[in-house]
mmCIF file of C-alpha atoms in Angstrom:
data_model
loop_
_atom_site.group_PDB
_atom_site.id
_atom_site.type_symbol
_atom_site.label_atom_id
_atom_site.label_comp_id
_atom_site.label_asym_id
_atom_site.label_seq_id
_atom_site.Cartn_x
_atom_site.Cartn_y
_atom_site.Cartn_z
ATOM 1 C CA UNK F 1 -16.738 67.807 66.872
ATOM 2 C CA UNK F 2 -13.723 67.271 69.122
ATOM 3 C CA UNK F 3 -10.835 69.729 68.788
ATOM 4 C CA UNK F 4 -7.421 68.118 69.255
ATOM 5 C CA UNK F 5 -3.963 69.619 69.383
ATOM 6 C CA UNK F 6 -0.563 68.002 69.838
ATOM 7 C CA UNK F 7 2.289 70.076 71.218
ATOM 8 C CA UNK F 8 5.584 69.623 73.064
ATOM 9 C CA UNK F 9 5.248 69.057 76.796
ATOM 10 C CA UNK F 10 6.560 71.577 79.298
ATOM 11 C CA UNK F 11 7.223 71.192 83.027
ATOM 12 C CA UNK F 12 3.961 73.115 83.551
ATOM 13 C CA UNK F 13 2.155 69.998 82.262
ATOM 14 C CA UNK F 14 3.570 67.837 85.046
ATOM 15 C CA UNK F 15 0.536 67.970 87.361
ATOM 16 C CA UNK F 16 -1.903 66.882 84.658
ATOM 17 C CA UNK F 17 0.504 64.218 83.390
ATOM 18 C CA UNK F 18 0.754 62.885 86.946
ATOM 19 C CA UNK F 19 -3.032 62.730 87.161
ATOM 20 C CA UNK F 20 -3.152 60.612 84.006
ATOM 21 C CA UNK F 21 -0.165 58.400 84.818
ATOM 22 C CA UNK F 22 -0.799 57.801 88.501
ATOM 23 C CA UNK F 23 -4.129 56.162 87.714
ATOM 24 C CA UNK F 24 -2.166 53.453 85.868
ATOM 25 C CA UNK F 25 0.510 53.279 88.581
ATOM 26 C CA UNK F 26 -1.930 52.786 91.443
ATOM 27 C CA UNK F 27 -4.628 50.640 89.805
ATOM 28 C CA UNK F 28 -3.021 48.584 87.007
ATOM 29 C CA UNK F 29 0.027 46.537 86.082
ATOM 30 C CA UNK F 30 0.526 48.622 82.915
ATOM 31 C CA UNK F 31 3.321 50.506 84.704
ATOM 32 C CA UNK F 32 5.773 48.713 86.960
ATOM 33 C CA UNK F 33 6.124 51.764 89.177
ATOM 34 C CA UNK F 34 4.515 51.057 92.516
ATOM 35 C CA UNK F 35 4.227 54.540 94.031
ATOM 36 C CA UNK F 36 2.457 57.567 92.605
ATOM 37 C CA UNK F 37 4.809 60.049 90.947
ATOM 38 C CA UNK F 38 4.913 63.612 92.263
ATOM 39 C CA UNK F 39 4.725 66.766 90.192
ATOM 40 C CA UNK F 40 8.368 67.771 90.763
ATOM 41 C CA UNK F 41 9.602 64.314 89.723
ATOM 42 C CA UNK F 42 7.456 64.390 86.590
ATOM 43 C CA UNK F 43 8.680 67.881 85.677
ATOM 44 C CA UNK F 44 12.244 66.572 85.985
ATOM 45 C CA UNK F 45 11.441 63.608 83.738
ATOM 46 C CA UNK F 46 10.047 65.959 81.097
ATOM 47 C CA UNK F 47 13.190 68.103 81.326
ATOM 48 C CA UNK F 48 15.468 65.045 81.116
ATOM 49 C CA UNK F 49 13.787 63.795 77.935
ATOM 50 C CA UNK F 50 14.185 67.219 76.360
ATOM 51 C CA UNK F 51 17.823 67.443 77.470
ATOM 52 C CA UNK F 52 18.455 64.130 75.696
ATOM 53 C CA UNK F 53 17.147 65.697 72.473
ATOM 54 C CA UNK F 54 14.069 63.489 72.389
ATOM 55 C CA UNK F 55 10.397 64.444 72.054
ATOM 56 C CA UNK F 56 7.762 64.478 74.787
ATOM 57 C CA UNK F 57 4.383 65.365 73.314
ATOM 58 C CA UNK F 58 1.014 66.059 74.887
ATOM 59 C CA UNK F 59 -2.420 65.705 73.336
ATOM 60 C CA UNK F 60 -5.069 68.265 74.187
ATOM 61 C CA UNK F 61 -8.738 67.473 73.586
ATOM 62 C CA UNK F 62 -11.036 70.468 73.724
ATOM 63 C CA UNK F 63 -8.318 72.358 75.612
ATOM 64 C CA UNK F 64 -7.669 69.672 78.239
ATOM 65 C CA UNK F 65 -4.478 67.605 78.347
ATOM 66 C CA UNK F 66 -5.752 64.103 77.596
ATOM 67 C CA UNK F 67 -2.584 62.122 76.949
ATOM 68 C CA UNK F 68 1.135 62.149 76.417
ATOM 69 C CA UNK F 69 3.832 60.251 74.559
ATOM 70 C CA UNK F 70 7.604 60.378 74.721
ATOM 71 C CA UNK F 71 10.783 58.492 73.939
ATOM 72 C CA UNK F 72 13.823 57.701 76.036
ATOM 73 C CA UNK F 73 17.158 56.174 75.178
ATOM 74 C CA UNK F 74 16.942 52.401 74.903
ATOM 75 C CA UNK F 75 20.328 51.804 76.559
ATOM 76 C CA UNK F 76 23.219 54.029 77.621
ATOM 77 C CA UNK F 77 26.031 52.487 75.565
ATOM 78 C CA UNK F 78 26.890 54.577 72.477
ATOM 79 C CA UNK F 79 26.098 51.844 69.952
ATOM 80 C CA UNK F 80 22.437 52.002 71.028
ATOM 81 C CA UNK F 81 22.141 55.737 70.211
ATOM 82 C CA UNK F 82 19.831 55.089 67.241
ATOM 83 C CA UNK F 83 17.255 53.164 69.301
ATOM 84 C CA UNK F 84 14.646 54.493 71.716
ATOM 85 C CA UNK F 85 11.889 53.151 73.917
ATOM 86 C CA UNK F 86 8.497 54.767 73.463
ATOM 87 C CA UNK F 87 5.775 55.446 76.003
ATOM 88 C CA UNK F 88 2.186 56.572 75.502
ATOM 89 C CA UNK F 89 -0.601 57.135 78.045
ATOM 90 C CA UNK F 90 -4.121 58.478 77.677
ATOM 91 C CA UNK F 91 -6.500 59.664 80.336
ATOM 92 C CA UNK F 92 -8.553 56.627 81.313
ATOM 93 C CA UNK F 93 -11.697 58.354 80.024
ATOM 94 C CA UNK F 94 -10.177 59.024 76.588
ATOM 95 C CA UNK F 95 -9.247 55.501 75.527
ATOM 96 C CA UNK F 96 -10.910 53.639 72.675
ATOM 97 C CA UNK F 97 -11.504 56.749 70.545
ATOM 98 C CA UNK F 98 -8.478 56.611 68.239
ATOM 99 C CA UNK F 99 -6.647 59.322 70.159
ATOM 100 C CA UNK F 100 -3.756 57.024 71.059
ATOM 101 C CA UNK F 101 -3.092 56.328 67.411
ATOM 102 C CA UNK F 102 -3.060 60.057 66.588
ATOM 103 C CA UNK F 103 -0.732 60.859 69.487
ATOM 104 C CA UNK F 104 1.600 57.901 68.933
ATOM 105 C CA UNK F 105 1.710 58.648 65.197
ATOM 106 C CA UNK F 106 2.832 62.203 65.983
ATOM 107 C CA UNK F 107 5.565 60.852 68.262
ATOM 108 C CA UNK F 108 6.787 58.514 65.515
ATOM 109 C CA UNK F 109 6.880 61.436 63.073
ATOM 110 C CA UNK F 110 9.071 63.369 65.514
ATOM 111 C CA UNK F 111 11.350 60.368 66.002
ATOM 112 C CA UNK F 112 11.841 60.089 62.244
ATOM 113 C CA UNK F 113 13.090 63.687 62.242
ATOM 114 C CA UNK F 114 15.675 62.669 64.853
ATOM 115 C CA UNK F 115 17.114 60.149 62.370
ATOM 116 C CA UNK F 116 16.520 57.256 64.723
ATOM 117 C CA UNK F 117 16.389 53.666 63.508
ATOM 118 C CA UNK F 118 14.412 51.588 65.995
ATOM 119 C CA UNK F 119 11.516 52.307 68.346
ATOM 120 C CA UNK F 120 10.846 49.738 71.059
ATOM 121 C CA UNK F 121 7.622 49.421 73.012
ATOM 122 C CA UNK F 122 7.408 47.296 76.153
ATOM 123 C CA UNK F 123 3.894 46.149 77.039
ATOM 124 C CA UNK F 124 2.893 44.471 80.306
ATOM 125 C CA UNK F 125 0.688 41.494 79.488
ATOM 126 C CA UNK F 126 -2.143 41.088 78.969
ATOM 127 C CA UNK F 127 -2.968 44.422 77.332
ATOM 128 C CA UNK F 128 -4.914 43.913 74.102
ATOM 129 C CA UNK F 129 -5.478 47.644 73.622
ATOM 130 C CA UNK F 130 -1.793 48.535 73.677
ATOM 131 C CA UNK F 131 -0.853 45.530 71.540
ATOM 132 C CA UNK F 132 -3.494 46.546 68.997
ATOM 133 C CA UNK F 133 -2.259 50.137 68.955
ATOM 134 C CA UNK F 134 1.352 49.134 68.417
ATOM 135 C CA UNK F 135 0.523 46.630 65.695
ATOM 136 C CA UNK F 136 -1.789 49.102 63.920
ATOM 137 C CA UNK F 137 1.186 51.466 63.721
ATOM 138 C CA UNK F 138 3.428 48.786 62.204
ATOM 139 C CA UNK F 139 5.214 47.440 65.286
ATOM 140 C CA UNK F 140 5.912 43.708 65.423
ATOM 141 C CA UNK F 141 6.402 41.533 68.483
ATOM 142 C CA UNK F 142 10.020 40.483 68.972
ATOM 143 C CA UNK F 143 10.276 39.245 72.579
ATOM 144 C CA UNK F 144 8.290 37.993 75.534
ATOM 145 C CA UNK F 145 9.569 37.769 79.095
ATOM 146 C CA UNK F 146 7.554 35.575 81.447
ATOM 147 C CA UNK F 147 6.980 36.678 85.034
ATOM 148 C CA UNK F 148 9.559 39.461 84.764
ATOM 149 C CA UNK F 149 7.811 41.829 87.184
ATOM 150 C CA UNK F 150 5.773 41.524 90.339
ATOM 151 C CA UNK F 151 3.012 43.966 91.143
ATOM 152 C CA UNK F 152 -0.033 43.692 93.383
ATOM 153 C CA UNK F 153 1.222 40.300 94.549
ATOM 154 C CA UNK F 154 1.255 38.655 91.149
ATOM 155 C CA UNK F 155 3.809 37.976 88.440
ATOM 156 C CA UNK F 156 3.448 39.947 85.221
ATOM 157 C CA UNK F 157 4.814 39.154 81.751
ATOM 158 C CA UNK F 158 6.175 41.819 79.402
ATOM 159 C CA UNK F 159 6.274 41.652 75.619
ATOM 160 C CA UNK F 160 8.415 43.853 73.406
ATOM 161 C CA UNK F 161 7.397 45.258 70.045
ATOM 162 C CA UNK F 162 9.694 47.081 67.616
ATOM 163 C CA UNK F 163 9.263 49.438 64.709
ATOM 164 C CA UNK F 164 12.182 49.887 62.340
ATOM 165 C CA UNK F 165 11.767 53.448 61.101
ATOM 166 C CA UNK F 166 14.058 52.808 58.128
ATOM 167 C CA UNK F 167 11.823 49.964 56.907
ATOM 168 C CA UNK F 168 8.346 51.125 57.848
ATOM 169 C CA UNK F 169 7.808 52.852 54.525
ATOM 170 C CA UNK F 170 7.914 56.322 56.012
ATOM 171 C CA UNK F 171 11.503 56.664 57.268
#
């Protein structure tokens, strides 16, 4: 049996988070970053999310950090203060086991406590796994931008999914 634990991230998690994330940065179009992120930069990102009063969670599987999820402000203007953009990443060897749904569900629970209204997920296309995860959690597709990013010499589309926490039956 696999033992899992979800807890708030700390800057001490930055190295392991980089190891998970940089795989996606350097080998996929899932992230539009083009250069691997360093430990100090990641620690600062974790601190910035916390300073904004938003959650950054990590998932441990059998004592090893296997994934993370967090939210950031959607836009800086005050009227957007009730909307956030969500992010979730799993270690490449931990996908397809339902762990993303557990981790993302925990993030959504934390966001409900923050009295937020809307969670927005941007997904580089194609990405059936991420689309399936979002839709299983109640997100619905609301936008699609064609050829909005270029990575590895090719144009990449991005779709946007939203979850209204006030209408999802749990908020």
